Amino acid sequence: MTEVRNFDTSDSAMSFLMSLGGYVNPPAVTPLKGEAAHEVAVGPVHAGVIEPGHFRFQCMGEDVYNLQIFLGYQHRGVEEEIVKADGNLPRQLALAETCAGDTSIAAATAFSEIIEAITPLSVSATSLRLRSLLLELERIANHVGDLGALAGDVAFLPTASFCGRIRGEYLNMTALVCGNRFGRNAIVPGGTRCELPEEKRAKLLAWLRTVKKDLDAALKMMFESPTVCDRLDGTGIVPKAIAEEIGLVGVARRASVELNGDVLSRAIIRRLEIEEAHEKLFKLLEVRSVNDGSSPITHTSSFATVVATTQAWRGPLVHAAVFDAEKKMVGYKIVDPSAHNWQGLAYALRGEQISNFPICNKSFNLSYCGTDL
Amino acid sequence: MIKALIARLKQGFRTGTFPTKSGPNLPLDFRGRPVLDAEMTGEDIEKAQSVCPVKDALGFDLEGAKLDLGRCTFCGRCAEVCPKIRFTKEYRLGVFNRADLIVRAGEKSYEPPRQTNPEALALKHTFQLREVSAGGCAACELDANVLGTLAWDMGRFGIRFVASPRHADAIYLTGPISANMQLALDKTYAAAPEPKFLIAAGACAISGGLYQHGRLPATPALFIPGCPPHPATTLEALLRFTGRL
């Protein structure tokens, strides 16, 4: 979905870009005082194979009184590089895709939509369908991986093991479509670089049906287990009012608004989104003909600020670019859904024990690199 | 408990047979090690460079055309505009010297290098890695994590990721080393006991890839190219590094 806005001066366009927001580190560690007060510092290098960030747990006795999250370790200047690479589409696209590796497909879609909005490039209905298909595969792969990891964190190993393998199946399905497990280089301005010929379509559909059965069994077991549900229920609550005040987006917002905002709610929403994504996938795959002759969708505009929003798996991913009168890119801004949600994670930990951090963290699973850029 | 057992029976044994009994199950459109036609000219290279997302991945010098696997993202665009470049299904990309990552035009055949370093060969049955993510996009981390799932189960070869550099034989580096991770990387590398190795996984860690490269704390002993490297590439490289393959 793209939106085009016109500004008179580049300053007003740039300030609009900045107003789209992002994560801001706490100014400094505010010391916590008192007899039972103590701090636990974690990171930037974590114990697992994950990205760097620094967490400061400020505790009163056993309970976390406040969690401060310091990010920026991954900052490598993606936005600046995209502007510098103007005129070199493959490079700009590769940069967009590496904002956050697990959201490559959504990022390539958003970037492509921006380029399509200012150039006379048209996108065929077939390409749009293929993009949706890849996006849904990305969504499922990530949700499955996270639900599995959540099961692992509460020592429910059957689902942890099954989901670890099943997530790989979805990545391999993505690779079947485009050759890369993360959907890299699949989406380009004007369409896609891959196609879905009949034999691939049939293979994908059959594969999806088999894997879906395994996945259903794995998730059913987890959600029907009283020990798992008891552990997740009521842990890491972000109430609806707080979620709205902080401005949470995506899965975390749905969990707080539609359910009661705890780890279990976020897990249920992910399972729900897995279901919805499968329905969409089956619908997309049941269309047999590849070239259905529907009219291509064209966007054009001469000079503007273009804002593209894609429903990435964590929530809305926003890319925005400012172009001058010669259609030269002069500014680029990315707002990953994570940027809005880190504050939610910090809130969820309040009053919890540190030992609840892994499951709270996993239920959000936010992107460090997507925030740091 | 009974439900878990039934589900376990239904799902069956899922650990892959790679690399002990079979080759990897690579996707149809997998892009592995590229080959360059012996006839490649400077003009061909320029044409390919015009669609390359990375700086200096392709080049031309006195010895002819060359492609740097340490920079390549394997996007395959160069092969689309220049038929003298072809991506093969060769997934065994890990090498022990930076110079071996340069693919030369007209290369006759390719055989991945064998380990001769006794200190690396000593790790054949136990190889503990400490991962440092330094400014990347996390795709390399995700596909390294995959090796721990039951589908790949690298633990059966004695390889695993450990929580502390104190317990590590090697530091497994991903990402271009952002300015803000330089200190943490240096300290983590310094904290690992001797003898230790540095593994550079992914184009970013090897050369900076799309980004500016930070300072490597040591010369890597193993380079695993890719953006990100396929799990089969990584597992094969790790096994060959310790002389198991």
Coordinates of C-alpha atoms in Angstrom, one line a residue:
Chain A
M1 CA 0.0 0.0 0.0
T2 CA 1.6 3.3 -1.0
E3 CA 0.7 6.9 -0.1
V4 CA 2.2 9.9 -1.9
R5 CA 2.5 13.3 -0.3
N6 CA 3.8 16.5 -1.7
F7 CA 5.9 19.0 0.1
D8 CA 7.0 22.5 -0.9
T9 CA 10.5 22.3 0.6
S10 CA 12.9 19.5 1.2
D11 CA 13.1 20.5 4.8
S12 CA 9.4 19.9 5.4
A13 CA 9.7 16.6 3.5
M14 CA 12.6 15.5 5.7
S15 CA 10.9 16.5 8.9
F16 CA 7.9 14.5 7.8
L17 CA 10.3 11.5 7.3
M18 CA 11.7 12.0 10.8
S19 CA 8.2 12.2 12.3
L20 CA 7.5 8.6 11.2
G21 CA 9.4 7.6 14.4
G22 CA 11.8 5.0 15.6
Y23 CA 13.2 3.6 18.9
V24 CA 15.0 6.0 21.2
N25 CA 17.4 4.7 23.8
P26 CA 16.9 5.6 27.4
P27 CA 19.1 8.7 28.1
A28 CA 21.3 6.8 30.6
V29 CA 21.0 4.1 33.2
T30 CA 19.1 5.7 36.0
P31 CA 20.4 4.2 39.2
L32 CA 17.9 2.3 41.4
K33 CA 18.4 2.8 45.1
G34 CA 17.3 0.9 48.2
E35 CA 18.3 -2.1 50.2
A36 CA 16.9 -4.7 47.9
A37 CA 17.9 -2.9 44.7
H38 CA 20.3 -4.5 42.3
E39 CA 21.0 -4.5 38.6
V40 CA 21.6 -7.3 36.1
A41 CA 23.4 -6.3 32.9
V42 CA 23.1 -8.5 29.8
G43 CA 24.7 -8.1 26.4
P44 CA 25.6 -6.8 23.9
V45 CA 26.9 -10.3 23.2
H46 CA 24.2 -12.7 24.3
A47 CA 24.4 -16.4 25.2
G48 CA 22.4 -17.6 22.2
V49 CA 23.1 -17.2 18.5
I50 CA 21.2 -13.9 18.3
E51 CA 21.8 -10.2 17.6
P52 CA 23.4 -7.8 20.0
G53 CA 21.6 -5.4 22.4
H54 CA 22.1 -4.4 26.0
F55 CA 19.5 -5.1 28.6
R56 CA 19.6 -3.6 32.1
F57 CA 17.3 -5.3 34.6
Q58 CA 16.8 -3.1 37.6
C59 CA 15.4 -5.3 40.3
M60 CA 13.9 -5.0 43.7
G61 CA 14.5 -8.3 45.4
E62 CA 13.4 -11.0 43.0
D63 CA 11.2 -8.8 40.9
V64 CA 12.1 -6.6 37.9
Y65 CA 11.2 -3.1 38.8
N66 CA 12.3 -1.6 35.5
L67 CA 14.0 -2.9 32.3
Q68 CA 16.0 -0.5 30.2
I69 CA 16.8 -1.6 26.7
F70 CA 19.8 -0.1 24.9
L71 CA 20.0 -0.6 21.1
G72 CA 22.2 0.7 18.3
Y73 CA 24.9 -2.0 18.2
Q74 CA 23.8 -3.1 14.8
H75 CA 23.8 0.4 13.3
R76 CA 25.4 0.2 9.9
G77 CA 23.7 3.1 8.1
V78 CA 21.2 1.3 5.9
E79 CA 19.1 4.4 5.2
E80 CA 22.1 6.6 4.2
E81 CA 23.5 3.8 2.0
I82 CA 20.2 3.5 0.2
V83 CA 20.2 7.2 -0.6
K84 CA 23.8 7.1 -1.7
A85 CA 23.1 4.1 -4.0
D86 CA 20.5 6.1 -5.9
G87 CA 20.5 5.0 -9.5
N88 CA 21.8 1.5 -8.6
L89 CA 18.5 -0.5 -8.1
P90 CA 20.1 -3.9 -7.4
R91 CA 22.2 -2.3 -4.6
Q92 CA 19.3 -0.4 -3.1
L93 CA 17.2 -3.5 -3.1
A94 CA 19.9 -5.6 -1.5
L95 CA 20.3 -2.9 1.2
A96 CA 16.6 -2.9 1.8
E97 CA 16.5 -6.6 2.1
T98 CA 19.3 -6.6 4.7
C99 CA 17.5 -4.2 7.1
A100 CA 16.3 -7.3 8.8
G101 CA 17.0 -10.8 7.4
D102 CA 13.8 -12.4 8.7
T103 CA 11.7 -9.6 7.0
S104 CA 13.6 -9.5 3.7
I105 CA 10.5 -10.2 1.6
A106 CA 8.4 -7.5 3.2
A107 CA 11.2 -5.0 2.9
A108 CA 11.8 -5.8 -0.8
T109 CA 8.0 -5.3 -1.3
A110 CA 8.0 -2.0 0.4
F111 CA 11.0 -0.7 -1.4
S112 CA 9.7 -1.9 -4.8
E113 CA 6.4 -0.2 -4.1
I114 CA 8.2 3.1 -3.6
I115 CA 10.0 2.8 -6.9
E116 CA 6.8 1.8 -8.6
A117 CA 5.1 4.9 -7.3
I118 CA 7.5 7.3 -8.9
T119 CA 8.3 5.4 -12.1
P120 CA 5.9 4.2 -14.8
L121 CA 6.7 0.6 -13.9
S122 CA 3.6 -1.6 -13.8
V123 CA 3.1 -4.7 -11.8
S124 CA 1.1 -7.6 -13.2
A125 CA -1.6 -9.3 -11.1
T126 CA 0.5 -12.5 -11.3
S127 CA 3.5 -10.7 -9.7
L128 CA 1.3 -9.3 -7.0
R129 CA 0.0 -12.8 -6.2
L130 CA 3.5 -14.2 -6.1
R131 CA 4.6 -11.4 -3.7
S132 CA 1.7 -12.1 -1.4
L133 CA 2.6 -15.8 -1.5
L134 CA 6.2 -15.1 -0.5
L135 CA 5.0 -12.7 2.2
E136 CA 2.7 -15.3 3.8
L137 CA 5.5 -18.0 3.7
E138 CA 7.8 -15.5 5.5
R139 CA 5.1 -14.8 8.1
I140 CA 4.4 -18.5 8.7
A141 CA 8.1 -19.5 8.9
N142 CA 8.8 -16.8 11.5
H143 CA 5.7 -17.5 13.6
V144 CA 6.4 -21.3 13.6
G145 CA 10.0 -20.7 14.6
D146 CA 9.0 -18.4 17.5
L147 CA 6.2 -20.7 18.8
G148 CA 8.7 -23.6 18.7
A149 CA 11.3 -21.5 20.6
L150 CA 8.6 -20.4 23.1
A151 CA 7.9 -24.1 23.7
G152 CA 11.6 -24.7 24.1
D153 CA 11.9 -21.9 26.6
V154 CA 9.3 -23.6 28.9
A155 CA 11.0 -27.0 28.3
F156 CA 8.1 -28.4 26.2
L157 CA 10.5 -30.2 23.9
P158 CA 8.2 -32.1 21.5
T159 CA 6.8 -28.9 20.0
A160 CA 10.2 -27.2 20.2
S161 CA 11.7 -30.0 18.1
F162 CA 8.9 -30.3 15.6
C163 CA 8.6 -26.6 15.0
G164 CA 12.4 -26.2 14.5
R165 CA 12.1 -28.7 11.7
I166 CA 8.8 -27.4 10.3
R167 CA 10.1 -23.8 10.1
G168 CA 12.8 -25.1 7.9
E169 CA 10.2 -26.7 5.6
Y170 CA 8.6 -23.2 5.1
L171 CA 12.0 -21.7 4.4
N172 CA 12.6 -24.4 1.8
M173 CA 9.2 -23.7 0.2
T174 CA 10.4 -20.1 -0.2
A175 CA 13.6 -21.5 -1.7
L176 CA 11.5 -23.6 -4.1
V177 CA 9.8 -20.5 -5.4
C178 CA 12.8 -18.3 -5.7
G179 CA 16.0 -20.2 -4.9
N180 CA 16.7 -18.5 -1.5
R181 CA 15.5 -19.5 1.9
F182 CA 14.8 -15.9 2.9
G183 CA 13.3 -14.9 -0.4
R184 CA 16.3 -12.7 -1.2
N185 CA 16.4 -11.3 -4.7
A186 CA 12.9 -12.5 -5.5
I187 CA 11.0 -9.2 -5.5
V188 CA 12.1 -6.3 -7.7
P189 CA 10.5 -3.0 -8.7
G190 CA 8.1 -3.9 -11.5
G191 CA 7.4 -7.4 -10.4
T192 CA 9.3 -10.5 -9.3
R193 CA 12.4 -12.2 -10.6
C194 CA 10.9 -15.7 -10.2
E195 CA 7.9 -17.4 -11.6
L196 CA 5.6 -20.1 -10.4
P197 CA 5.2 -22.6 -13.3
E198 CA 2.6 -25.3 -13.0
E199 CA 4.9 -28.1 -11.7
K200 CA 6.2 -25.8 -9.0
R201 CA 2.7 -24.7 -8.0
A202 CA 1.5 -28.3 -7.7
K203 CA 4.6 -29.3 -5.8
L204 CA 4.2 -26.4 -3.4
L205 CA 0.5 -27.0 -2.8
A206 CA 1.1 -30.7 -2.0
W207 CA 4.0 -29.9 0.2
L208 CA 2.1 -27.2 2.1
R209 CA -0.8 -29.7 2.8
T210 CA 1.6 -32.3 4.2
V211 CA 3.5 -29.9 6.4
K212 CA 0.3 -28.1 7.6
K213 CA -0.8 -31.4 9.1
D214 CA 2.4 -31.9 11.1
L215 CA 2.3 -28.2 12.1
D216 CA -1.3 -28.5 13.4
A217 CA -0.4 -31.6 15.5
A218 CA 2.7 -29.8 16.9
L219 CA 0.8 -26.7 17.9
K220 CA -2.3 -28.5 19.2
M221 CA -0.1 -30.5 21.6
M222 CA 1.5 -27.3 22.9
F223 CA -1.7 -25.3 23.3
E224 CA -3.5 -28.3 24.9
S225 CA -0.8 -28.9 27.4
P226 CA -1.9 -27.5 30.8
T227 CA 1.7 -27.1 31.9
V228 CA 2.6 -24.9 28.9
C229 CA -0.6 -22.8 29.1
D230 CA -0.2 -22.3 32.9
R231 CA 3.3 -21.1 32.4
L232 CA 2.4 -18.6 29.6
D233 CA -1.0 -17.5 31.0
G234 CA -0.7 -14.2 32.9
T235 CA 3.0 -13.8 32.3
G236 CA 4.3 -10.5 30.8
I237 CA 1.0 -8.6 30.6
V238 CA 0.8 -5.4 28.6
P239 CA -2.8 -4.1 29.2
K240 CA -4.8 -2.7 26.4
A241 CA -4.7 0.9 27.6
I242 CA -0.9 0.7 27.9
A243 CA -0.5 -0.9 24.5
E244 CA -2.5 1.9 22.9
E245 CA -0.5 4.5 24.8
I246 CA 2.9 3.1 23.9
G247 CA 1.6 2.6 20.3
L248 CA 2.3 -1.1 20.0
V249 CA 1.7 -2.5 16.5
G250 CA 1.2 -5.9 14.9
V251 CA 1.0 -9.2 16.9
A252 CA 1.7 -7.4 20.2
R253 CA -1.0 -4.9 19.7
R254 CA -3.6 -7.5 18.6
A255 CA -2.7 -9.6 21.7
S256 CA -3.3 -6.6 24.0
V257 CA -6.4 -5.3 22.2
E258 CA -8.2 -8.6 21.3
L259 CA -7.0 -10.7 24.2
N260 CA -5.4 -9.9 27.6
G261 CA -1.9 -9.0 26.4
D262 CA 0.1 -11.8 28.1
V263 CA 2.6 -14.2 26.6
L264 CA -0.2 -16.7 26.0
S265 CA -2.2 -14.1 24.1
R266 CA 0.7 -13.3 21.8
A267 CA 1.2 -17.0 21.2
I268 CA -2.5 -17.4 20.4
I269 CA -2.4 -14.5 18.0
R270 CA 0.6 -16.0 16.2
R271 CA -1.2 -19.3 15.9
L272 CA -4.2 -17.4 14.5
E273 CA -2.1 -15.6 12.0
I274 CA -0.5 -18.9 10.9
E275 CA -4.1 -20.1 10.2
E276 CA -5.0 -17.0 8.3
A277 CA -1.8 -17.1 6.3
H278 CA -2.5 -20.7 5.3
E279 CA -6.0 -19.9 4.1
K280 CA -4.6 -17.1 2.0
L281 CA -1.8 -19.4 0.7
F282 CA -4.2 -22.1 -0.3
K283 CA -6.4 -19.5 -2.1
L284 CA -3.4 -18.1 -3.9
L285 CA -2.2 -21.6 -4.9
E286 CA -5.5 -22.8 -6.1
V287 CA -5.5 -20.4 -9.0
R288 CA -4.2 -22.6 -11.7
S289 CA -3.5 -20.3 -14.6
V290 CA -0.4 -18.1 -14.1
N291 CA -1.2 -15.5 -16.8
D292 CA -4.8 -14.6 -16.1
G293 CA -4.6 -11.4 -18.2
S294 CA -5.8 -9.1 -15.5
S295 CA -4.9 -5.6 -16.0
P296 CA -1.6 -4.5 -14.5
I297 CA -1.7 -2.1 -11.6
T298 CA 0.2 1.1 -12.3
H299 CA 1.2 3.9 -10.0
T300 CA 2.7 7.1 -11.2
S301 CA 3.5 10.5 -9.7
S302 CA 6.0 13.1 -10.5
F303 CA 7.7 14.4 -7.4
A304 CA 6.9 13.5 -3.9
T305 CA 7.4 11.8 -0.6
V306 CA 6.3 8.2 -1.0
V307 CA 5.3 6.1 2.0
A308 CA 4.9 2.4 1.5
T309 CA 3.4 0.1 4.1
T310 CA 3.7 -3.7 4.1
Q311 CA 2.1 -6.1 6.5
A312 CA 5.3 -7.8 7.6
W313 CA 5.0 -10.7 10.1
R314 CA 5.7 -8.5 13.1
G315 CA 3.3 -5.8 12.0
P316 CA 3.3 -2.9 9.6
L317 CA 6.7 -2.2 8.0
V318 CA 7.0 1.4 6.8
H319 CA 9.4 2.6 4.1
A320 CA 9.4 6.2 3.0
A321 CA 11.4 8.1 0.5
V322 CA 11.7 11.7 -0.6
F323 CA 12.4 12.5 -4.3
D324 CA 13.3 15.9 -5.7
A325 CA 11.9 17.4 -8.9
E326 CA 14.4 15.3 -11.0
K327 CA 13.2 12.1 -9.2
K328 CA 16.5 11.9 -7.5
M329 CA 16.2 10.2 -4.1
V330 CA 17.2 12.6 -1.4
G331 CA 16.0 10.9 1.8
Y332 CA 15.0 7.4 3.0
K333 CA 13.4 6.3 6.2
I334 CA 12.6 2.8 7.5
V335 CA 10.3 2.1 10.5
D336 CA 10.4 -1.5 11.4
P337 CA 7.4 -2.6 13.6
S338 CA 10.0 -3.5 16.2
A339 CA 10.8 0.1 16.7
H340 CA 7.3 0.6 18.2
N341 CA 7.3 -2.6 20.3
W342 CA 10.6 -2.6 22.3
Q343 CA 8.9 -0.3 24.8
G344 CA 6.2 -3.0 25.1
L345 CA 8.7 -5.7 25.9
A346 CA 10.2 -3.4 28.6
Y347 CA 6.8 -2.9 30.1
A348 CA 5.9 -6.6 30.0
L349 CA 8.8 -7.4 32.3
R350 CA 7.7 -5.0 35.1
G351 CA 7.0 -6.9 38.2
E352 CA 8.1 -10.2 36.7
Q353 CA 11.1 -12.3 37.6
I354 CA 14.1 -12.2 35.4
S355 CA 13.6 -15.8 34.7
N356 CA 10.4 -14.8 32.7
F357 CA 12.5 -12.7 30.4
P358 CA 13.2 -15.4 27.8
I359 CA 9.5 -16.2 27.2
C360 CA 8.5 -12.5 27.2
N361 CA 11.2 -11.8 24.8
K362 CA 10.3 -14.7 22.5
S363 CA 6.7 -13.8 22.5
F364 CA 7.6 -10.4 21.0
N365 CA 10.8 -11.5 19.1
L366 CA 11.7 -8.1 18.0
S367 CA 14.4 -7.2 15.5
Y368 CA 17.5 -5.5 16.6
C369 CA 18.9 -4.8 13.2
G370 CA 15.6 -3.6 11.9
T371 CA 15.5 -1.0 14.7
D372 CA 19.2 -0.1 14.5
L373 CA 19.4 0.0 10.7
Chain B
M1 CA 2.8 -37.8 27.6
I2 CA 1.0 -40.4 25.4
K3 CA -0.1 -37.6 23.0
A4 CA 3.5 -36.5 22.7
L5 CA 4.6 -40.1 22.0
I6 CA 1.9 -40.5 19.3
A7 CA 2.9 -37.3 17.6
R8 CA 6.5 -38.3 17.8
L9 CA 5.7 -41.6 16.1
K10 CA 3.6 -39.8 13.4
Q11 CA 6.3 -37.3 12.6
G12 CA 9.0 -39.9 12.5
F13 CA 12.8 -39.6 12.4
R14 CA 13.6 -36.3 10.7
T15 CA 17.3 -35.8 10.9
G16 CA 18.7 -35.5 7.4
T17 CA 21.2 -37.9 5.9
F18 CA 23.5 -35.1 4.8
P19 CA 26.5 -35.3 4.8
T20 CA 27.0 -38.9 6.0
K21 CA 24.9 -40.8 3.6
S22 CA 23.7 -38.3 0.9
G23 CA 24.3 -34.9 -0.6
P24 CA 22.3 -31.9 0.5
N25 CA 18.7 -31.4 -0.5
L26 CA 19.3 -28.1 -2.3
P27 CA 16.5 -26.0 -3.9
L28 CA 16.0 -26.3 -7.7
D29 CA 17.2 -22.7 -8.3
F30 CA 20.1 -22.9 -5.9
R31 CA 23.0 -20.7 -6.8
G32 CA 26.3 -22.1 -5.8
R33 CA 29.9 -21.5 -6.8
P34 CA 30.0 -19.5 -10.1
V35 CA 32.2 -20.3 -13.1
L36 CA 33.6 -17.7 -15.5
D37 CA 34.1 -18.5 -19.1
A38 CA 37.8 -18.4 -20.2
E39 CA 36.9 -15.9 -23.0
M40 CA 35.6 -13.3 -20.6
T41 CA 36.7 -9.8 -21.5
G42 CA 36.9 -6.5 -19.6
E43 CA 33.8 -5.4 -21.4
D44 CA 31.8 -8.5 -20.1
I45 CA 33.0 -7.7 -16.6
E46 CA 31.8 -4.1 -16.9
K47 CA 28.4 -5.2 -18.1
A48 CA 28.1 -7.6 -15.2
Q49 CA 29.3 -5.0 -12.7
S50 CA 26.6 -2.6 -13.8
V51 CA 24.0 -4.9 -12.2
C52 CA 26.1 -6.1 -9.2
P53 CA 24.8 -4.9 -5.8
V54 CA 28.3 -5.1 -4.3
K55 CA 31.4 -3.0 -5.0
D56 CA 34.5 -4.9 -6.3
A57 CA 32.9 -8.3 -6.4
L58 CA 33.8 -8.6 -10.1
G59 CA 37.1 -7.5 -11.5
F60 CA 39.6 -7.8 -14.4
D61 CA 43.4 -7.8 -14.1
L62 CA 46.5 -9.1 -15.9
E63 CA 45.3 -12.7 -15.3
G64 CA 41.9 -12.0 -16.7
A65 CA 38.4 -11.9 -15.2
K66 CA 37.8 -12.7 -11.6
L67 CA 34.9 -12.9 -9.1
D68 CA 35.3 -12.5 -5.3
L69 CA 33.2 -15.0 -3.5
G70 CA 33.9 -13.1 -0.3
R71 CA 31.9 -10.2 -1.6
C72 CA 29.3 -12.0 -3.8
T73 CA 25.7 -12.1 -2.5
F74 CA 24.8 -14.9 -5.1
C75 CA 21.9 -12.8 -6.4
G76 CA 22.7 -14.1 -9.9
R77 CA 22.0 -10.8 -11.7
C78 CA 25.4 -10.9 -13.4
A79 CA 24.6 -14.2 -15.0
E80 CA 21.4 -12.8 -16.4
V81 CA 23.2 -10.0 -18.3
C82 CA 26.4 -11.9 -19.1
P83 CA 26.0 -15.6 -20.2
K84 CA 29.7 -16.1 -19.7
I85 CA 29.0 -16.3 -15.9
R86 CA 27.2 -19.4 -14.8
F87 CA 26.2 -20.3 -11.2
T88 CA 26.7 -24.0 -10.5
K89 CA 25.2 -26.2 -7.8
E90 CA 28.5 -26.5 -6.0
Y91 CA 27.7 -25.7 -2.4
R92 CA 31.1 -26.6 -0.9
L93 CA 32.2 -23.0 -0.6
G94 CA 34.2 -22.9 2.6
V95 CA 37.9 -22.2 2.3
F96 CA 40.8 -21.6 4.7
N97 CA 42.5 -18.8 2.8
R98 CA 41.1 -15.5 1.7
A99 CA 42.9 -15.8 -1.7
D100 CA 41.0 -19.1 -2.4
L101 CA 37.7 -17.1 -2.6
I102 CA 38.7 -15.6 -5.9
V103 CA 37.2 -17.4 -8.8
R104 CA 39.3 -17.1 -11.9
A105 CA 38.0 -17.2 -15.5
G106 CA 38.5 -20.5 -17.3
E107 CA 38.9 -22.5 -14.1
K108 CA 39.2 -26.2 -15.1
S109 CA 37.8 -27.9 -12.1
Y110 CA 37.1 -27.2 -8.4
E111 CA 37.9 -29.2 -5.4
P112 CA 37.5 -27.7 -2.0
P113 CA 40.7 -27.5 0.1
R114 CA 41.5 -30.1 2.7
Q115 CA 42.6 -29.3 6.3
T116 CA 46.2 -29.8 7.1
N117 CA 46.6 -27.7 10.3
P118 CA 47.0 -30.1 13.2
E119 CA 45.4 -27.7 15.7
A120 CA 42.2 -27.7 13.6
L121 CA 42.4 -31.5 13.0
A122 CA 42.5 -32.0 16.8
L123 CA 39.0 -30.6 16.9
K124 CA 37.6 -33.5 14.8
H125 CA 35.4 -34.9 17.6
T126 CA 34.5 -31.8 19.5
F127 CA 34.2 -28.3 18.1
Q128 CA 32.8 -25.6 20.3
L129 CA 31.8 -22.3 18.7
R130 CA 30.9 -18.9 20.2
E131 CA 28.9 -16.7 17.9
V132 CA 29.3 -13.0 17.7
S133 CA 26.7 -11.1 15.7
A134 CA 28.3 -7.8 14.7
G135 CA 26.1 -5.5 12.7
G136 CA 24.5 -7.9 10.2
C137 CA 20.9 -8.5 9.2
A138 CA 20.5 -11.7 11.3
A139 CA 19.9 -14.0 8.3
C140 CA 23.4 -15.6 8.9
E141 CA 22.5 -16.1 12.6
L142 CA 19.2 -17.6 11.7
D143 CA 20.7 -20.1 9.3
A144 CA 23.5 -20.9 11.8
N145 CA 20.8 -21.6 14.4
V146 CA 19.1 -24.0 12.0
L147 CA 22.0 -26.4 12.3
G148 CA 21.0 -26.9 15.9
T149 CA 17.5 -28.1 15.0
L150 CA 16.9 -31.8 14.6
A151 CA 16.7 -31.6 10.8
W152 CA 20.5 -30.9 10.7
D153 CA 21.6 -31.8 14.2
M154 CA 25.2 -30.8 14.1
G155 CA 25.5 -31.9 17.7
R156 CA 25.9 -35.5 16.3
F157 CA 29.4 -34.4 15.0
G158 CA 30.4 -32.8 18.3
I159 CA 29.8 -29.3 17.0
R160 CA 27.8 -26.8 19.0
F161 CA 27.3 -23.2 19.9
V162 CA 28.3 -22.4 23.5
A163 CA 27.2 -19.5 25.7
S164 CA 30.7 -18.3 26.7
P165 CA 33.9 -17.5 24.7
R166 CA 35.7 -19.2 27.6
H167 CA 34.4 -22.6 26.4
A168 CA 35.0 -21.9 22.7
D169 CA 37.5 -23.3 20.2
A170 CA 36.5 -20.7 17.6
I171 CA 34.6 -17.4 17.3
Y172 CA 31.9 -17.6 14.7
L173 CA 31.6 -14.1 13.3
T174 CA 28.7 -12.8 11.3
G175 CA 28.0 -9.2 10.2
P176 CA 30.2 -6.5 8.8
I177 CA 31.4 -5.4 12.3
S178 CA 29.6 -2.2 13.0
A179 CA 31.5 0.6 14.8
N180 CA 29.4 -0.1 17.9
M181 CA 30.2 -3.8 18.0
Q182 CA 34.0 -3.5 17.4
L183 CA 34.9 -3.4 21.1
A184 CA 32.5 -6.2 22.1
L185 CA 33.9 -8.4 19.3
D186 CA 37.5 -7.7 20.2
K187 CA 36.8 -8.5 23.9
T188 CA 34.9 -11.7 23.1
Y189 CA 37.7 -12.9 20.8
A190 CA 40.3 -12.0 23.5
A191 CA 38.3 -14.0 26.0
A192 CA 38.5 -17.3 24.1
P193 CA 41.4 -19.5 25.2
E194 CA 44.3 -20.4 22.9
P195 CA 44.6 -22.0 20.5
K196 CA 41.6 -20.4 18.9
F197 CA 40.2 -19.8 15.4
L198 CA 38.2 -17.0 13.9
I199 CA 35.4 -18.1 11.4
A200 CA 34.0 -15.5 9.1
A201 CA 30.6 -16.5 8.0
G202 CA 28.7 -14.6 5.3
A203 CA 29.8 -11.9 2.9
C204 CA 29.5 -9.2 5.6
A205 CA 31.9 -10.9 8.0
I206 CA 34.4 -11.7 5.2
S207 CA 34.5 -8.4 3.4
G208 CA 31.8 -6.1 4.7
G209 CA 29.5 -7.3 1.9
L210 CA 27.1 -4.5 1.2
Y211 CA 28.5 -2.4 4.1
Q212 CA 31.7 -0.9 5.3
H213 CA 33.9 -3.5 6.9
G214 CA 35.1 -3.1 10.5
R215 CA 38.4 -4.5 11.8
L216 CA 38.7 -8.3 12.1
P217 CA 40.3 -9.2 15.5
A218 CA 42.5 -11.9 13.7
T219 CA 42.9 -13.4 10.3
P220 CA 40.0 -15.9 9.8
A221 CA 41.0 -19.6 9.6
L222 CA 37.7 -20.4 7.8
F223 CA 35.7 -18.3 5.3
I224 CA 32.1 -19.4 4.6
P225 CA 30.7 -17.3 1.7
G226 CA 27.1 -16.6 1.0
C227 CA 24.4 -14.1 1.8
P228 CA 23.5 -15.9 4.0
P229 CA 25.4 -19.2 3.5
H230 CA 23.1 -22.2 3.0
P231 CA 23.1 -24.5 6.1
A232 CA 24.6 -27.2 3.9
T233 CA 27.5 -25.0 3.0
T234 CA 28.1 -24.1 6.6
L235 CA 27.9 -27.6 8.0
E236 CA 30.1 -29.0 5.2
A237 CA 32.7 -26.2 5.8
L238 CA 32.8 -26.8 9.6
L239 CA 33.2 -30.6 9.1
R240 CA 35.9 -30.1 6.5
F241 CA 37.7 -27.6 8.7
T242 CA 38.2 -30.2 11.4
G243 CA 39.1 -32.9 8.9
R244 CA 35.9 -34.9 9.2
L245 CA 35.3 -34.6 5.5

